[in-house]
CSV table of C-alpha atoms and ligand atoms in Angstrom, one decimal:
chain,number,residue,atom,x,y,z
A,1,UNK,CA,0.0,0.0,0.0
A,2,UNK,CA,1.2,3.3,-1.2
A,3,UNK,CA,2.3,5.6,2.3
A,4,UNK,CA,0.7,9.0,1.7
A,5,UNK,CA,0.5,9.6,5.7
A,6,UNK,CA,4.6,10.7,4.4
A,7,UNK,CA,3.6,13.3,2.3
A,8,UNK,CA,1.2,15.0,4.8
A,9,UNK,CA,2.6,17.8,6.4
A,10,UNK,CA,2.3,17.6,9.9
A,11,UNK,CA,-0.1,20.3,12.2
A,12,UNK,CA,2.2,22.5,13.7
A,13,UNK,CA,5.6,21.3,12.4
A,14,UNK,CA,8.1,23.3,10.1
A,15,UNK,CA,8.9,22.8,6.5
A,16,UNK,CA,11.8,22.7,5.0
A,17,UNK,CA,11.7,22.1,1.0
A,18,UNK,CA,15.2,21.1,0.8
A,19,UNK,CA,14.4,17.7,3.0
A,20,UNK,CA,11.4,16.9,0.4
A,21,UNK,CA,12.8,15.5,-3.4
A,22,UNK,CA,11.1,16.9,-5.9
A,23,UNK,CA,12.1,13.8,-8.0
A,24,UNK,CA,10.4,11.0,-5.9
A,25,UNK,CA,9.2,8.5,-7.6
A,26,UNK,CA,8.1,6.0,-4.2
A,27,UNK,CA,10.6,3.1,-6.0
A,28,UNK,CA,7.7,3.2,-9.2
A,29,UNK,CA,9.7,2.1,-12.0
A,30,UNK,CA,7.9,4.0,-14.6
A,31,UNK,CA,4.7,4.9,-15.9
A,32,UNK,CA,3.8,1.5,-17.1
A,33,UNK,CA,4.2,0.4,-13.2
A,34,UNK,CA,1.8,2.1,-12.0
A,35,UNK,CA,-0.4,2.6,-14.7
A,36,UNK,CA,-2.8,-0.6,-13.1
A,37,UNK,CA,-3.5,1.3,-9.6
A,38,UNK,CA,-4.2,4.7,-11.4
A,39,UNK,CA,-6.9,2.8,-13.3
A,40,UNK,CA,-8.2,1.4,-10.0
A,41,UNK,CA,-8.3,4.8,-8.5
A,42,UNK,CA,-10.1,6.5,-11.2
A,43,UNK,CA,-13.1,3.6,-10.8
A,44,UNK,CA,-13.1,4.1,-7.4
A,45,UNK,CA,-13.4,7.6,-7.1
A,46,UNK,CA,-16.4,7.6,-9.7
A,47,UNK,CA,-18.2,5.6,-7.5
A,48,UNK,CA,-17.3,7.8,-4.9
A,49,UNK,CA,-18.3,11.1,-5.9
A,50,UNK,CA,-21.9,9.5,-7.2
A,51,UNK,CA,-22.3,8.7,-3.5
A,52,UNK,CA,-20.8,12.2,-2.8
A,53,UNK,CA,-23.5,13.6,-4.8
A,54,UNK,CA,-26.4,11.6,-4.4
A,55,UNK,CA,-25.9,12.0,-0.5
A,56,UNK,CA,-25.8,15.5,-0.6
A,57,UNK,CA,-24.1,15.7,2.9
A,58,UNK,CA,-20.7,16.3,2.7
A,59,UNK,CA,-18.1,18.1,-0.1
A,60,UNK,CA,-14.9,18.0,-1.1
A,61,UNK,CA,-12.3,21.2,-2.0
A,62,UNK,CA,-9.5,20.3,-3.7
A,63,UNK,CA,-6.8,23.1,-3.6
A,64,UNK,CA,-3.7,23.0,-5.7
A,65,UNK,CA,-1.0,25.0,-5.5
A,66,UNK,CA,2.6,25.3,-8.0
A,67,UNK,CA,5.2,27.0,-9.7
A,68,UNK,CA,4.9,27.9,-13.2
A,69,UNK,CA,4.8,24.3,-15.0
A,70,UNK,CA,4.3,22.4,-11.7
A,71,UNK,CA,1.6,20.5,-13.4
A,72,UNK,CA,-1.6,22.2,-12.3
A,73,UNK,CA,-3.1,21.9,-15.4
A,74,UNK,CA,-2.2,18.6,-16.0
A,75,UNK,CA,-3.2,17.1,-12.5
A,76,UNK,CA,-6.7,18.7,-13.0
A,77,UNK,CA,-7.3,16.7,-16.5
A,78,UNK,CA,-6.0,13.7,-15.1
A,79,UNK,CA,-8.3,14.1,-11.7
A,80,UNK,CA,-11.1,15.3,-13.4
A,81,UNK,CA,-10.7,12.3,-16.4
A,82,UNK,CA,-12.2,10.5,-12.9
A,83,UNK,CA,-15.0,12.5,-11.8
A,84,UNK,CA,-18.2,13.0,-13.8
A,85,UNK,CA,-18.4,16.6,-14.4
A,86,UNK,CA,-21.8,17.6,-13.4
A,87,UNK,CA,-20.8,17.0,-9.8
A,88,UNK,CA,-17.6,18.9,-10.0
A,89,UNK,CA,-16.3,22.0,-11.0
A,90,UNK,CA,-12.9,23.5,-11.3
A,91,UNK,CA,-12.5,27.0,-10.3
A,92,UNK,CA,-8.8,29.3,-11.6
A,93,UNK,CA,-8.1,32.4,-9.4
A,94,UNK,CA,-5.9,35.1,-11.4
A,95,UNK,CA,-4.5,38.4,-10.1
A,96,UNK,CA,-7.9,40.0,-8.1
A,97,UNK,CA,-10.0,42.3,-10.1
A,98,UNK,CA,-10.2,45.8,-8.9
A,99,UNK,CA,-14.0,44.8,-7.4
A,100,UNK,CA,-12.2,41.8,-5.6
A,101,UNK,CA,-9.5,44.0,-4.1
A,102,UNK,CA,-12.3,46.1,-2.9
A,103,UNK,CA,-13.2,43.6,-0.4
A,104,UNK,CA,-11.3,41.1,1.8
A,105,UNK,CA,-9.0,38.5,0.5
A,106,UNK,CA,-11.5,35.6,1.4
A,107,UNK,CA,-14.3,37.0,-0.4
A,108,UNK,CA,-13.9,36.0,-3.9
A,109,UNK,CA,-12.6,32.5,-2.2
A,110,UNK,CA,-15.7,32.1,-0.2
A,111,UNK,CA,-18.5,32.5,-2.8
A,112,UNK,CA,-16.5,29.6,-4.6
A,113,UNK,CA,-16.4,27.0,-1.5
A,114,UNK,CA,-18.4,23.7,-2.8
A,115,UNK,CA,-22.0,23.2,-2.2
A,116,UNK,CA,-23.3,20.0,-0.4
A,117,UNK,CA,-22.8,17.4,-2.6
A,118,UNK,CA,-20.2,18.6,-4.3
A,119,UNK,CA,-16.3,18.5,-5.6
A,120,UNK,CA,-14.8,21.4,-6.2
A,121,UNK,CA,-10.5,21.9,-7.0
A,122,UNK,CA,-9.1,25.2,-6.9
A,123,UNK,CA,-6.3,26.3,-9.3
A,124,UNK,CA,-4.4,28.7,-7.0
A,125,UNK,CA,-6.2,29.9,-4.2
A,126,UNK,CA,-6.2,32.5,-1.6
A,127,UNK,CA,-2.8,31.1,-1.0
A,128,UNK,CA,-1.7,33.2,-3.6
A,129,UNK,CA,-2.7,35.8,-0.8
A,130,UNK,CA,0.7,35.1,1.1
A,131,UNK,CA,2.4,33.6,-2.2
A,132,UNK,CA,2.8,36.3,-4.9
A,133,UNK,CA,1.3,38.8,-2.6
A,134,UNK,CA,4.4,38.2,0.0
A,135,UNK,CA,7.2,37.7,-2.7
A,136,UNK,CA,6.1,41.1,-4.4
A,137,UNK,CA,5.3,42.8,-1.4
A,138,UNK,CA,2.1,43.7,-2.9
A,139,UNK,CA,0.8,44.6,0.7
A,140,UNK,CA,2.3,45.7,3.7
A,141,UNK,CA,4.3,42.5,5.8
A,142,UNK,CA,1.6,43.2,8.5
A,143,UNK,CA,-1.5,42.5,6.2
A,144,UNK,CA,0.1,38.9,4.6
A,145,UNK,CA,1.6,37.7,8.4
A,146,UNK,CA,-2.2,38.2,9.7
A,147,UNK,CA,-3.6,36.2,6.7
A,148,UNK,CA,-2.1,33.0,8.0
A,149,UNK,CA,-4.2,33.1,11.2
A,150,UNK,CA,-7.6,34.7,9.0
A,151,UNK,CA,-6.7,31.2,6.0
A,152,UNK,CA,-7.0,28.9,9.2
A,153,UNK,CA,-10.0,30.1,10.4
A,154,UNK,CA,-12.0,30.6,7.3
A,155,UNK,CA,-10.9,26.6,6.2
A,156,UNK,CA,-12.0,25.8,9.7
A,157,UNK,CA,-15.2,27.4,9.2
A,158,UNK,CA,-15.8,25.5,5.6
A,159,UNK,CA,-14.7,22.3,6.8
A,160,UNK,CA,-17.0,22.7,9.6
A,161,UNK,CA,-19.8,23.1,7.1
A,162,UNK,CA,-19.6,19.7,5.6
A,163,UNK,CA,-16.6,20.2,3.6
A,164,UNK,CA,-13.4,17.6,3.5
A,165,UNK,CA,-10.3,20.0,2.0
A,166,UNK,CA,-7.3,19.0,0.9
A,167,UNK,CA,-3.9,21.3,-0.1
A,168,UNK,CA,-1.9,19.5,-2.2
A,169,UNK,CA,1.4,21.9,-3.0
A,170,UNK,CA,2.9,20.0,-6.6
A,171,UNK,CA,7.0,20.4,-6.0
A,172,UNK,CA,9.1,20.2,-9.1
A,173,UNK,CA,12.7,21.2,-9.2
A,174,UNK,CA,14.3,24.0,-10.3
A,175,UNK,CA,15.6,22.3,-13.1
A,176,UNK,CA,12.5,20.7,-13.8
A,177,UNK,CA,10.9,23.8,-14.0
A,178,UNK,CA,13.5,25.1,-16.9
A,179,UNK,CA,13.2,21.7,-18.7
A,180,UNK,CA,9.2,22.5,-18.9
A,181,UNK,CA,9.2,26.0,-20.1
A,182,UNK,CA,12.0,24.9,-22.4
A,183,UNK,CA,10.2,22.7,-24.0
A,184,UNK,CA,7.0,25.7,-24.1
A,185,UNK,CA,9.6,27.4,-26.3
A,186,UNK,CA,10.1,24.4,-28.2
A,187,UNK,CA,7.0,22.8,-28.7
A,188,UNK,CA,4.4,24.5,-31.2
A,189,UNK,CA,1.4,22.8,-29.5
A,190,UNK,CA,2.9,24.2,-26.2
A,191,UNK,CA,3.4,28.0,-27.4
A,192,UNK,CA,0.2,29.2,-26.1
A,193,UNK,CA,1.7,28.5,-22.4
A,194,UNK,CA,4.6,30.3,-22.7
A,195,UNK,CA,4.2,33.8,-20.3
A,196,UNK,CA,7.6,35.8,-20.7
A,197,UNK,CA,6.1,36.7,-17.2
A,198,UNK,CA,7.3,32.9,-15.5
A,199,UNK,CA,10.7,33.9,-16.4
A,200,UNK,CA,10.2,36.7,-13.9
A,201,UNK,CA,8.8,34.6,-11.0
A,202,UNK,CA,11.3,32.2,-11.9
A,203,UNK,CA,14.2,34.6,-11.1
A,204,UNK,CA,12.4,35.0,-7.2
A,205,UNK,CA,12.6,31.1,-7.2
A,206,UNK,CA,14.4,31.3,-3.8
A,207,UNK,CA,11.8,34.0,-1.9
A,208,UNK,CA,8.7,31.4,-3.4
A,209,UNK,CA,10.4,28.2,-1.5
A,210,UNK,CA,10.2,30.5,1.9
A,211,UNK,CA,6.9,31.7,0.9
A,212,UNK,CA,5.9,28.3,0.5
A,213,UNK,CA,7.5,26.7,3.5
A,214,UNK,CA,5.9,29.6,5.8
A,215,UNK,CA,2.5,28.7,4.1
A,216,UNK,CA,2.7,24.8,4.4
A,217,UNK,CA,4.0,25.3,7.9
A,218,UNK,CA,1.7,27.5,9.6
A,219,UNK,CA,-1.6,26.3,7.0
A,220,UNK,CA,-1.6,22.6,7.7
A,221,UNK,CA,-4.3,21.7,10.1
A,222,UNK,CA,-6.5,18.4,10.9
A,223,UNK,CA,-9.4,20.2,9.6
A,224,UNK,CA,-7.3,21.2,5.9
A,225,UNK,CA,-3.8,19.2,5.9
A,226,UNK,CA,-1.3,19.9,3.6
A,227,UNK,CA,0.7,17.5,1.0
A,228,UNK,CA,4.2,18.2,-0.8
A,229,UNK,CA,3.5,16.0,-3.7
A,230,UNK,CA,6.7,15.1,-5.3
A,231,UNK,CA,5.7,16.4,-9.2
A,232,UNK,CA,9.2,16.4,-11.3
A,233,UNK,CA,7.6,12.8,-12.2
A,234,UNK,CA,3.9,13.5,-13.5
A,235,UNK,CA,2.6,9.6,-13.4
A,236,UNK,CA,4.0,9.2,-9.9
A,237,UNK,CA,2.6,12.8,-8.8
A,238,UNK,CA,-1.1,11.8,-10.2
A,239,UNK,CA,-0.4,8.6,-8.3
A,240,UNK,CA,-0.2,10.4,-5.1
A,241,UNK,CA,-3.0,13.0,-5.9
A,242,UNK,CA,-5.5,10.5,-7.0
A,243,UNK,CA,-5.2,8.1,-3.8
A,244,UNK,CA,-4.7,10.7,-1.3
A,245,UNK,CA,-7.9,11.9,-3.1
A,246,UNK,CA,-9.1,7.9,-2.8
A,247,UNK,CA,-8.2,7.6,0.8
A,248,UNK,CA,-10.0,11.4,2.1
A,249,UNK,CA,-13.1,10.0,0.4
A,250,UNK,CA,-13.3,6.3,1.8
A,251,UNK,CA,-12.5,8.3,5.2
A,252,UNK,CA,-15.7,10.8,4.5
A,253,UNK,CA,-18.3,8.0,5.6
A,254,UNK,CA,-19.7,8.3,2.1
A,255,UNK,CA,-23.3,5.6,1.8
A,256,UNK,CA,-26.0,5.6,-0.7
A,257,UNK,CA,-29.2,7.3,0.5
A,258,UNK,CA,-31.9,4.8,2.0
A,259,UNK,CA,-34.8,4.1,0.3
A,260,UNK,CA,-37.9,7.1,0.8
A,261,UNK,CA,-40.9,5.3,3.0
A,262,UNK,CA,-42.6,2.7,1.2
A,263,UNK,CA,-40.4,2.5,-2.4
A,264,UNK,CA,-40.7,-0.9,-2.5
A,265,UNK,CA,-45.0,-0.9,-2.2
A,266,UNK,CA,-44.8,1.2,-5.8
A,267,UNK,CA,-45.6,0.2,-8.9
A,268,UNK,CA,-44.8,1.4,-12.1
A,269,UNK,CA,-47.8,1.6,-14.4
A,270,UNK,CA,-47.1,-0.2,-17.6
B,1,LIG,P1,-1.2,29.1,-14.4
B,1,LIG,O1,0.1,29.9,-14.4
B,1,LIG,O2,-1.7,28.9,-13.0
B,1,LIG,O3,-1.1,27.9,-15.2
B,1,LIG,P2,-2.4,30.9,-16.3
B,1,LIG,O4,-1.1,30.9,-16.9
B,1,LIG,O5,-3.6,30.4,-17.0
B,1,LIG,O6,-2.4,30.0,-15.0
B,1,LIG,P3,-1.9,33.4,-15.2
B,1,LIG,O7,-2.2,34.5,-16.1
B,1,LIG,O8,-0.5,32.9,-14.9
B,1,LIG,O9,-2.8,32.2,-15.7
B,1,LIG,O10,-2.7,33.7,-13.9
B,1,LIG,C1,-2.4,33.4,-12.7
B,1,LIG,C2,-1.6,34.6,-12.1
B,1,LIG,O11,-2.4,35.3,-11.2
B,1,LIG,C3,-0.4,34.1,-11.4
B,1,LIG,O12,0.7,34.8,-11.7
B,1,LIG,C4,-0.8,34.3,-9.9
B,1,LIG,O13,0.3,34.5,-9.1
B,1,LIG,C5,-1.7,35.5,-10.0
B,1,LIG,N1,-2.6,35.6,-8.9
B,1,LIG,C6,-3.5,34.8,-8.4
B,1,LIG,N2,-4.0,35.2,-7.3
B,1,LIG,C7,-3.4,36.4,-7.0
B,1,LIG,C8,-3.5,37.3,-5.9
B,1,LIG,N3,-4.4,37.1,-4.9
B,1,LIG,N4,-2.8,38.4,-5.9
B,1,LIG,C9,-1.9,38.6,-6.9
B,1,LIG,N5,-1.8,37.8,-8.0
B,1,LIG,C10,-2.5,36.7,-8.0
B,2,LIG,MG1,0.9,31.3,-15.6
């Protein structure tokens, strides 16, 4: 059985990056190797999430975090390949509009917390809030090192309302990162992706790994845990994300709804 307890961050502990490899690949040999359990997962979680969603008790946020090229994208298509799409949505959070920046940081996160019934991933977050926001001083050091405390409290609040979260944080290397926006350069069908703009956050690579270890280290609670998903290796990285994903939704005491008074008296005309 895969160990994903490993990859959880512990409540209160601090990260260091530099302990976690990037290039992990849990002794997988390859794609092919573990190409049997992603299949298995990918059933299993279909049959989960119809539970999910015919119960209408519980929901599941999904939040992923990355560098440039960490494999956001691509971990959302392979997830999502899984789920069936009218009981999940995927919601992206760009730089805030100037309405958004009217109001607190949480707002434009809260409105897009899952309904009952409902999976929902997140590509970026209001992580971004002490990410980006930190690393460009984009707000005074005093605003981000409150948000910390105000992130924990809003996912508490959520999760209190019937919704499971999990963080997943997709680490490539630094290399890895200029071997995937090399090949942006070098692939036509990969153009579109290129933003000169990475090459910028790229250059602050150093003052992301602190924003990130801050984040993981103060962020990870019982009621919203973290993961540092080793990502350099996509196949072993979906591996990870999709039984982690398994696992949180076997734990969620997920059952079929009973049967409504007297179902089994009726009759279906002919
Ligand atoms: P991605 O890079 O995630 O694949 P994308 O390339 O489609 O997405 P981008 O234009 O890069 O989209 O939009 C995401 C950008 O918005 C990122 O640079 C991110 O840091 C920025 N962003 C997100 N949330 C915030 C925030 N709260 N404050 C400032 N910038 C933010
Ligand atoms: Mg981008």
């Amino acid at each position: 059985m895969l160990d994903t307890v490993h990859y959880r961050v512990p409540p209160g502990t601090a990260v260091f990056l530099k302990s976690y490899d990037p290039a992990d690949d849990g002794n997988f040999t390859g794609k092919d190797d573990v190409e049997d359990d992603l299949k298995k997962n990918t059933k299993k979680l279909l049959e989960l999430q119809e539970k999910l969603y015919a119960q209408g008790k519980h929901a599941l946020l999904i939040i992923l975090q990355a560098m440039d090229a960490g494999g956001k994208d691509s971990t959302i298509a392979h997830v999502m390949n899984a789920f069936n799409p009218q009981g999940c949505s995927v919601v992206g959070f760009k730089a805030p509009t100037a309405e958004e920046l009217a109001h607190d940081f949480l707002w434009r996160i809260h409105q897009k917390t899952p309904r009952l019934g409902m999976v929902t991933i997140f590509n970026r977050s209001h992580y971004e809030d002490v990410l980006v926001v930190r690393v460009h001083n984009l707000v005074p050091a005093a605003v981000w090192q409150q948000r910390y405390t105000s992130i924990n409290d809003f996912e508490r609040l959520v999760a209190d309302s019937g919704v499971t979260i999990l963080k997943f944080f997709l680490y490539i290397s630094k290399d890895e990162q200029k071997k995937r926006l090399q090949d942006r350069i070098d692939d036509p069908t990969k153009h579109w992706k290129f933003n000169p703009q990475d090459l910028k956050e790229r250059a602050l690579w150093d003052d992301y790994m602190l924003a990130y270890e801050a984040a993981l280290s103060k962020c990870s609670t019982t009621w919203a845990p973290w993961y540092v998903i080793p990502a350099n290796h996509n196949w072993y990285r979906n591996l990870l994300v999709s039984t982690i994903i398994r696992q949180t939704m076997e734990g969620m005491g997920l059952e079929w709804p009973p049967a409504p008074d007297g179902l089994e008296k009726i009759k279906i005309p002919d």
